[in-house]
Coordinates of C-alpha atoms in Angstrom, one line a residue:
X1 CA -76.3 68.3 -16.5
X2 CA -72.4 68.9 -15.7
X3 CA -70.6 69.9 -13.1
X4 CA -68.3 73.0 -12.9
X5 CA -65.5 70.6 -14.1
X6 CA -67.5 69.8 -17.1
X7 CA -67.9 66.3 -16.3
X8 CA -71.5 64.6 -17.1
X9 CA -74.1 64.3 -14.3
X10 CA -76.8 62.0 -15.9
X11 CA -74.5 59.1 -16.4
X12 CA -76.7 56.7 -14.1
X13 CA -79.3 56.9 -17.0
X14 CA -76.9 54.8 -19.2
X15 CA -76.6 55.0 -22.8
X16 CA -79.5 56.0 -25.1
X17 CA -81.4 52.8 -25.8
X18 CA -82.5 53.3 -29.2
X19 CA -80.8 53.7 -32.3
X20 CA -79.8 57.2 -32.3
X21 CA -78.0 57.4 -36.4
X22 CA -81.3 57.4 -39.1
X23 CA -80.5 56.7 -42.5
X24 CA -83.3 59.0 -44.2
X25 CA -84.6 58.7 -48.2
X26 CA -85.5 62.1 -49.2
X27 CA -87.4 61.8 -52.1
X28 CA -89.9 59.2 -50.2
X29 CA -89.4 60.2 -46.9
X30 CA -88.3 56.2 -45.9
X31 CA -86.1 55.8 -43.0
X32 CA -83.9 53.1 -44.7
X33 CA -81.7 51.7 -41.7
X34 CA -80.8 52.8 -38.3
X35 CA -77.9 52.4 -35.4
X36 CA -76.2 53.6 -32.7
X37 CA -77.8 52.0 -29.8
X38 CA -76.7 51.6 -26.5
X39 CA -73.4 53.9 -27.6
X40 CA -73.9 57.3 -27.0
X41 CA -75.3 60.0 -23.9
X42 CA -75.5 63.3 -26.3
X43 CA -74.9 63.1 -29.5
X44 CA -74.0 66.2 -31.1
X45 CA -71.9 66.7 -34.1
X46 CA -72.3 64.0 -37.4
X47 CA -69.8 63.5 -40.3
X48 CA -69.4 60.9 -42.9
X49 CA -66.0 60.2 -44.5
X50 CA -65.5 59.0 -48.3
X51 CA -66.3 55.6 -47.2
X52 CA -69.0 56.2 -45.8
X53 CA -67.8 55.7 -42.3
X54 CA -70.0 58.0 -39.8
X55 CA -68.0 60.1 -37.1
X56 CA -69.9 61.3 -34.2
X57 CA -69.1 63.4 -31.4
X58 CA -70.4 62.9 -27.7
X59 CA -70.2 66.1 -25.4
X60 CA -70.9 63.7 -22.5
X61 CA -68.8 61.4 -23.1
X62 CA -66.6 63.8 -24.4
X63 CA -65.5 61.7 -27.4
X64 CA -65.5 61.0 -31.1
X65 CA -66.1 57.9 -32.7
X66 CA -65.8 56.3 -35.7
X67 CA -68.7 54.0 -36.8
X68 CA -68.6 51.7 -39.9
X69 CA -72.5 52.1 -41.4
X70 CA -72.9 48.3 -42.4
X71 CA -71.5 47.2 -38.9
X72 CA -73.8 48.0 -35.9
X73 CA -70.4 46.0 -33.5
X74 CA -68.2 47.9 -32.1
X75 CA -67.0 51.5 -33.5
X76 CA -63.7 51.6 -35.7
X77 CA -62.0 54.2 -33.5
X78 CA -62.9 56.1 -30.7
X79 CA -60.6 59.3 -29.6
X80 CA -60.9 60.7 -25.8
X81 CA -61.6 59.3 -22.7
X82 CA -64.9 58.2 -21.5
X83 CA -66.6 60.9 -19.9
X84 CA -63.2 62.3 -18.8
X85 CA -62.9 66.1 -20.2
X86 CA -59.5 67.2 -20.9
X87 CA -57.2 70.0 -23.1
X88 CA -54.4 67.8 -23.7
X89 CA -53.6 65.4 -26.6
X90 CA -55.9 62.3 -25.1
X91 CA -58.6 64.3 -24.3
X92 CA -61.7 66.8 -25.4
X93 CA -63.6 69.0 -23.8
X94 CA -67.6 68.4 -25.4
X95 CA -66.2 68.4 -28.8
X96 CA -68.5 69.7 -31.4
X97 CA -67.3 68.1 -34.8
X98 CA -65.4 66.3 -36.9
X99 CA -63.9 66.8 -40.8
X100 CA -62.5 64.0 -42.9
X101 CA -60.0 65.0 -45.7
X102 CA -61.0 62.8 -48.4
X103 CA -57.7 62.8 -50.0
X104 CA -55.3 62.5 -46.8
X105 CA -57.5 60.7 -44.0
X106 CA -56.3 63.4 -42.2
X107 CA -58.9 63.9 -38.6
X108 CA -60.3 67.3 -37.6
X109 CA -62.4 67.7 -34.4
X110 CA -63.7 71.2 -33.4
X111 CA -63.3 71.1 -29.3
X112 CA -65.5 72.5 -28.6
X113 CA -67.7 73.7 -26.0
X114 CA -65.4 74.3 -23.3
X115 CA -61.9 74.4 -25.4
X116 CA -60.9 76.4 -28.0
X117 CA -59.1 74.5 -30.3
X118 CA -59.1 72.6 -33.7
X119 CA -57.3 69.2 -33.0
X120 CA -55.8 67.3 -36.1
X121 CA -55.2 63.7 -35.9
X122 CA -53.6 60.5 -38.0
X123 CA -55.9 58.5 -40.1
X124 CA -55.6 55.9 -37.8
X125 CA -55.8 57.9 -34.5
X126 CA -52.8 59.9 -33.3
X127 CA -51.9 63.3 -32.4
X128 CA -50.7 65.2 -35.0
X129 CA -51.4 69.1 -33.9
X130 CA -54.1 71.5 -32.6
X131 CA -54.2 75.2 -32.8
X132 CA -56.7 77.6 -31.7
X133 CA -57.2 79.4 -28.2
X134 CA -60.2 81.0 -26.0
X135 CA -60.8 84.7 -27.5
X136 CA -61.2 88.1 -26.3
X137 CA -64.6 89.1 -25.5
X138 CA -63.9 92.2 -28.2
X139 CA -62.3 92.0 -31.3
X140 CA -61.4 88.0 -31.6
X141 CA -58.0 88.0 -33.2
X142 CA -57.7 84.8 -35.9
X143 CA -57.1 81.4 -34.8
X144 CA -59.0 82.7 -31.2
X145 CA -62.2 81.1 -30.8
X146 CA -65.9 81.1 -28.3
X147 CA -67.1 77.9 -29.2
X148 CA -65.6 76.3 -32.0
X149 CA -68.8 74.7 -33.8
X150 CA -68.7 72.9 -37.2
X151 CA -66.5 72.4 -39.9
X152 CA -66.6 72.2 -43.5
X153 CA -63.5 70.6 -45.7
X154 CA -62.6 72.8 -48.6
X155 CA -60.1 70.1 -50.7
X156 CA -59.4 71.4 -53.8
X157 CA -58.3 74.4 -51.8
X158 CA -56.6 72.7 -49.0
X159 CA -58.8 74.7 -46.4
X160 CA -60.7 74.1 -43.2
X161 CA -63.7 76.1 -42.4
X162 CA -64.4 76.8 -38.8
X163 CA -68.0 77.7 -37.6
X164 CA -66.9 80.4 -34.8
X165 CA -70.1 80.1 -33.0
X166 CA -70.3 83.3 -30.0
X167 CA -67.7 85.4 -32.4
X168 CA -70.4 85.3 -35.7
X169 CA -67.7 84.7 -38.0
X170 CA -66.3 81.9 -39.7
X171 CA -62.7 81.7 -40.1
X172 CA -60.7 79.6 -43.2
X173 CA -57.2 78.1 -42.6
X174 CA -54.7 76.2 -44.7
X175 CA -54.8 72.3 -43.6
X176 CA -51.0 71.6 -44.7
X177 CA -49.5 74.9 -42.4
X178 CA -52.4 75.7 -39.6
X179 CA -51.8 79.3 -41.5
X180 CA -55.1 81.5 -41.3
X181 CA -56.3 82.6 -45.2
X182 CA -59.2 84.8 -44.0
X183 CA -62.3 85.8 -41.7
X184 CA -65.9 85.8 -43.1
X185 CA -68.6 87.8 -41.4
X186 CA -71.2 89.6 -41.9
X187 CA -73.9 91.8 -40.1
X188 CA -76.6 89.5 -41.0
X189 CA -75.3 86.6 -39.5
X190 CA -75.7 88.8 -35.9
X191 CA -74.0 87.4 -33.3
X192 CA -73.6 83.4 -34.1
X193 CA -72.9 81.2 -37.2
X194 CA -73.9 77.5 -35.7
X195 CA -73.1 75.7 -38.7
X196 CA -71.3 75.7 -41.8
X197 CA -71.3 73.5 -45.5
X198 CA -69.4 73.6 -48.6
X199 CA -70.1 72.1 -51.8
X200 CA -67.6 73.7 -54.8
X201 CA -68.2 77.3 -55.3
X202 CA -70.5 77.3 -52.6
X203 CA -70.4 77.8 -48.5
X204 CA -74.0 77.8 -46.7
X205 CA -74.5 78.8 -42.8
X206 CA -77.0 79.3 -40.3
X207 CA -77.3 81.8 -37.8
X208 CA -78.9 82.0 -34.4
X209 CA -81.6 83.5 -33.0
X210 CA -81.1 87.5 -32.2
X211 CA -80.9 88.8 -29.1
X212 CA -83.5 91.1 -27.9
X213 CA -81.9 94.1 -29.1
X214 CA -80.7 92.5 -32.1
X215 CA -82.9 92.3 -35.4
X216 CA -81.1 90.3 -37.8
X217 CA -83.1 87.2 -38.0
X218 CA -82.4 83.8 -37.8
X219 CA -82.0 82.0 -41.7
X220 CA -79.4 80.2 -43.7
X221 CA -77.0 81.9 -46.1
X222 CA -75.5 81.1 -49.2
X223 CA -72.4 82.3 -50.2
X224 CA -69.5 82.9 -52.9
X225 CA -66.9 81.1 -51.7
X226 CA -64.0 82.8 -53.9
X227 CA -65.2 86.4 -52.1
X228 CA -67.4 85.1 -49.5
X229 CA -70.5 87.3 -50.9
X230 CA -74.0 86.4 -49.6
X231 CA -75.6 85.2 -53.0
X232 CA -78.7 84.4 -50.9
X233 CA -80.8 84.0 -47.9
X234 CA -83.0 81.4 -47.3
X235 CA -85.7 80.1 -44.7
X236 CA -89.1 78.5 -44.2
X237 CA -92.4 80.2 -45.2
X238 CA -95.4 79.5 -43.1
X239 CA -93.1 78.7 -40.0
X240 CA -90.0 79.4 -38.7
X241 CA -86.0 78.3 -37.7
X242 CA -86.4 78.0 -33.8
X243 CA -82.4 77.2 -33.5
X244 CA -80.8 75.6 -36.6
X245 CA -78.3 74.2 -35.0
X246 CA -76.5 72.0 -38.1
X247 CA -76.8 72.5 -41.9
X248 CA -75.4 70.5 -44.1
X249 CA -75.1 70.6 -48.5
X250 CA -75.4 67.7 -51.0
X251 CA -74.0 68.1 -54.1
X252 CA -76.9 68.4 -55.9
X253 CA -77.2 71.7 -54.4
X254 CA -80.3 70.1 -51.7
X255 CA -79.6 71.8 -48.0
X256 CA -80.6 70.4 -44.8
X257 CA -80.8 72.0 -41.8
X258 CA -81.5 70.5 -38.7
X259 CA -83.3 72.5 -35.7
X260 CA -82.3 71.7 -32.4
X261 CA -85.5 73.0 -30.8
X262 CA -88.5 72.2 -32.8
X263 CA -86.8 68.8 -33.5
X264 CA -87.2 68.8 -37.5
X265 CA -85.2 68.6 -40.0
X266 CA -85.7 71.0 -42.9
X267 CA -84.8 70.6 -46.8
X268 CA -84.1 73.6 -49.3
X269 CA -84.1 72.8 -52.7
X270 CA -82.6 75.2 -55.9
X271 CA -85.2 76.2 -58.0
X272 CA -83.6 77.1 -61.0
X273 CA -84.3 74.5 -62.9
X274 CA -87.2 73.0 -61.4
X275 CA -90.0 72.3 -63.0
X276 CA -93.8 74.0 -61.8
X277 CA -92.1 76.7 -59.8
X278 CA -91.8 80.3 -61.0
X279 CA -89.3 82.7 -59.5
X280 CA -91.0 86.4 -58.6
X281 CA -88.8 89.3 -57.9
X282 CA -89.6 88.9 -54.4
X283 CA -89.0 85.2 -53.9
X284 CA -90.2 82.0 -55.0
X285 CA -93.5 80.9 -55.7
X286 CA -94.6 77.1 -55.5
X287 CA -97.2 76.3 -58.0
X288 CA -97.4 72.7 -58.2
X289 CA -95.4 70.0 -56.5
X290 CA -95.2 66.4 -57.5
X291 CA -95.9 63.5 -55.2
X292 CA -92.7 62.2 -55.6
X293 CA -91.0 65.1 -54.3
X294 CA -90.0 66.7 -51.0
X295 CA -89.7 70.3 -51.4
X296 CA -89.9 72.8 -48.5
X297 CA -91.0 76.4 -49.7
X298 CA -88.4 78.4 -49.5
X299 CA -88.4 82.4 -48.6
X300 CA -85.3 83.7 -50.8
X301 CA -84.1 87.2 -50.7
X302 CA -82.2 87.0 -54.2
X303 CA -78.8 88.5 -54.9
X304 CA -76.9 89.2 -57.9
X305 CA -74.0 86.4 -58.5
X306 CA -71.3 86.7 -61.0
X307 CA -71.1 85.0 -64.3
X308 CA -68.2 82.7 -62.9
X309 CA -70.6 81.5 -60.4
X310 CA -73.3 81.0 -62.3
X311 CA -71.7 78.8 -64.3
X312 CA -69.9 77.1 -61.9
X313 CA -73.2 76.2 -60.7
X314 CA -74.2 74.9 -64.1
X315 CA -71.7 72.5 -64.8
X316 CA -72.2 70.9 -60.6
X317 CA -75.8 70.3 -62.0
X318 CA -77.5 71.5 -58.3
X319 CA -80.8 70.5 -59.5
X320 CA -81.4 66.3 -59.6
X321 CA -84.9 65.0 -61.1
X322 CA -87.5 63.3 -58.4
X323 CA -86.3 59.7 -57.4
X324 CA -82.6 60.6 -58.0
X325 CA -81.5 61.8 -54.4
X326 CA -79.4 60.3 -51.6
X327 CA -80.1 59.1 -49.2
X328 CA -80.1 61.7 -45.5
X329 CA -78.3 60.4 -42.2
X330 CA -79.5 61.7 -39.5
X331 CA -78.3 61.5 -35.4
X332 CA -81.2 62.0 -33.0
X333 CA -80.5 61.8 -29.1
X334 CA -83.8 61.5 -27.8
X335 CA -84.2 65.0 -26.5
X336 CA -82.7 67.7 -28.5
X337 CA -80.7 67.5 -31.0
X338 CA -81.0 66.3 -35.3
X339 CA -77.9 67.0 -36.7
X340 CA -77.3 65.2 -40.4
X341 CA -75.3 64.7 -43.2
X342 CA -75.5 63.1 -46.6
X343 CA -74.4 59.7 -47.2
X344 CA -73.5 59.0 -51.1
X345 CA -75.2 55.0 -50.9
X346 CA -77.9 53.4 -52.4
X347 CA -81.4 53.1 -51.6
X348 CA -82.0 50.0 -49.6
X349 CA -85.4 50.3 -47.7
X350 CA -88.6 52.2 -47.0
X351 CA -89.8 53.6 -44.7
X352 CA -91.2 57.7 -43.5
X353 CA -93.8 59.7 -45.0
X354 CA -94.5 61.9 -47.9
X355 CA -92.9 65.7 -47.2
X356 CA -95.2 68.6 -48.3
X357 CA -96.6 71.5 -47.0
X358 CA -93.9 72.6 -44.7
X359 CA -91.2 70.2 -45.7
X360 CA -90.3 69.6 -42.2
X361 CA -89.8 66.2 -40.6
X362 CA -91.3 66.6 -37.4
X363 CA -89.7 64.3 -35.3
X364 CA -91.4 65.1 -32.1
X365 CA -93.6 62.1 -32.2
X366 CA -90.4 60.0 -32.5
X367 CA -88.9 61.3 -29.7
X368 CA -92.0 61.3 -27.2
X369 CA -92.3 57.6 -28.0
X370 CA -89.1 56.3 -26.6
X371 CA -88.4 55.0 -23.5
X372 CA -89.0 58.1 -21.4
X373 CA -85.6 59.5 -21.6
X374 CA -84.6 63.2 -20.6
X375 CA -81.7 64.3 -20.9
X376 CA -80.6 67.4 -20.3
X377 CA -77.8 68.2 -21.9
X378 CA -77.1 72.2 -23.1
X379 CA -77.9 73.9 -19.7
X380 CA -74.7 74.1 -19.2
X381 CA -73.1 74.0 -22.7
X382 CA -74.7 77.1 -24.1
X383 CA -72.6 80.6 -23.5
X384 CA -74.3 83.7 -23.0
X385 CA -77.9 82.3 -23.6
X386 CA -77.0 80.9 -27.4
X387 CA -79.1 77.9 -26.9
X388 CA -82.1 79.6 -26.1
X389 CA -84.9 78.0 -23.9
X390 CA -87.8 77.2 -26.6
X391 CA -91.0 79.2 -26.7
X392 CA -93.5 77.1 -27.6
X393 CA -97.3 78.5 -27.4
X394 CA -98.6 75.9 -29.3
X395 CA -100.5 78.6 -31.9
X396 CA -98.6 77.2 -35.2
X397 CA -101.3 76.2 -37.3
X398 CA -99.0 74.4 -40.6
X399 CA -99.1 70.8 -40.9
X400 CA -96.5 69.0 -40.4
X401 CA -95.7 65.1 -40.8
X402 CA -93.8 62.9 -38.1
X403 CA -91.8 60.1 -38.5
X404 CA -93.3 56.9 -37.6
X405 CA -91.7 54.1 -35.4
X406 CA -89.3 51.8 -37.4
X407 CA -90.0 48.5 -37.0
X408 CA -88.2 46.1 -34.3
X409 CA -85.9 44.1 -35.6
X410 CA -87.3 40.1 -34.6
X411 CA -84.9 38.5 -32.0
X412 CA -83.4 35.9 -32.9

């Protein structure tokens, strides 16, 4: 789908048609709004600021926007040129995606695919610095990076997180001096981290799938911050990740990771507290589940955690009862690719079915309905077979629930 110059080959198709941004309700599985028609090619990468602006990344278009969530007009802000890719201070190269600092407005965009480079801009727009460059294929010094992937804002500590995708590590720097703090890998994450999340105390990641000669498997991790200790493992039951390919933590402690190939979205839940669950030595046991909630089993390999964490953990409150989360947004192209977030508003509609079972939203019913698009849009973008082709042989046997169809909007 692009050239060797990296520039889009499917742009006779026009913009995706349908509202590609869901706004989700977890606890009742309602899709509450939706946007972002007619606006984007591929869609990759999904932030939301502290007022509750939406920034989303294009590797097509090679371009971020900046999308007000009551306002379907036109975006706030867009960076880049359309479909022009670039490495100098007006352009990307399929950036990946985008971190808001809450306190500053300062702009961070991971680019991306084909650069290697964190660029910082101005609340309203301008160049302010990038840093970052293409890495060795052995022993990655910092700052160097294969595929700079997702980012996750550490405020308190003035720190940006950087996914380093093909290097398996994720690498902290300071947001005031550019200055690298530290490196966190770890055999178990094999060769890729995809996606990263903080919440305070707290940093959660998803792998990729091994290689053949590999056998760490693919899972999410949750991690001390302060040390960057794996606390704990996580990852569906009955089924399995395909290729989580975003993950992202509310601060109720709730994870959401969104798989790129079986188009679902998963949700983890803490147990701790929870009512008609019992923790076993070897993981968790569900007993009973509510109606009203939308809890995906979750396979945890449990680690010690300190004291400090633990009640660190304690005073966040991770666990919220039924009826008390917020609400999910979630970016779709119509092809590959669910990447969300968590949007901090209030409940406005209904809409999506009751999650149990598997916990997954299966949105492969949604996609199959639209208007026939298909887009192909990670041939090229994936680096030594990362995105791997799926392998579907059809054999699963665990229910899952699809989304249905929102409802058109009557013309006026």
């Amino acid at each position: 789908s692009f050239d060797s110059k990296f520039i889009y080959q499917q742009r006779g198709l026009g913009p995706i048609e349908e509202d590609t941004i869901l706004v989700i309700d977890p606890n009742n599985a309602a899709v509450l709004q939706s946007s972002g028609k007619n606006l984007f090619y591929l869609p990759h990468g999904l932030s939301i600021d502290k007022d509750g602006n939406y920034w989303v990344t294009d590797v097509a278009l090679h371009q971020v926007f900046k999308l007000n969530a009551n306002n379907k007009e036109a975006p706030l802000l867009i960076l880049g040129k359309s479909m022009q890719p670039g490495s100098d201070q007006n352009h990307f190269c399929q950036p990946t995606d985008v971190a808001v600092d809450p306190d500053t407005g300062a702009i961070y965009v991971s680019d991306g695919y084909c650069n290697s480079r964190i660029v910082q801009f101005s609340p309203s727009g301008k160049f302010i610095t990038q840093w970052g460059e293409e890495s060795t294929k052995s022993n990655p010094k910092p700052g160097q990076f294969s595929v700079p992937h997702s980012l996750a804002l550490v405020p308190h500590l003035g720190q940006l997180c950087v996914a380093d995708r093909e290097n398996g590590r994720i690498q902290c720097f300071k947001t005031d001096t550019k200055e690298f703090v530290r490196e966190i890998k770890h055999a178990s994450f094999g060769r890729n981290v995809f996606a990263i999340s903080y919440i305070p105390g707290l940093l959660f990641a998803v792998n990729g799938k091994p290689y053949f000669e590999d056998q760490e498997p693919v899972q999410g991790f949750v991690m001390n911050f302060s040390n960057g200790e794996i606390i704990d493992v996580f990852k569906p039951v009955r089924k399995h990740f395909d290729m989580p390919h975003d993950i992202t933590a509310s601060e109720d402690g709730t994870v959401y990771v969104g798989d790129a190939h079986s188009n679902t979205v998963w949700k983890f839940t803490s147990t701790e507290k929870m009512e008609h669950r019992s923790v076993k030595k070897a993981g968790i046991e569900v007993q009973e589940i509510k109606e009203s909630e939308a809890v995906v089993e979750t396979k945890m390999e449990n680690k010690p955690a300190s004291s400090e964490l633990q009640k660190m953990q304690e005073k966040q409150k991770l666990i919220k009862e039924p009826g008390s989360g917020v609400p999910v947004i979630l970016i779709t192209t119509l092809l590959v690719i669910p990447i969300l977030n968590i949007n901090l508003r209030e409940v406005r509609e209904e809409f999506w079915e009751d999650l149990e079972g598997s916990g997954g939203l299966n949105l492969g019913n949604f996609f199959a309905s639209r208007k026939g698009y298909s887009r192909k849009g990670f041939d090229r973008l994936s680096t030594e077979g990362s995105d791997q082709e799926k392998d579907d042989d059809g054999s699963e046997s665990e229910e899952e629930y699809s989304a249905p169809l929102p409802v058109p909007a009557p013309s006026s």
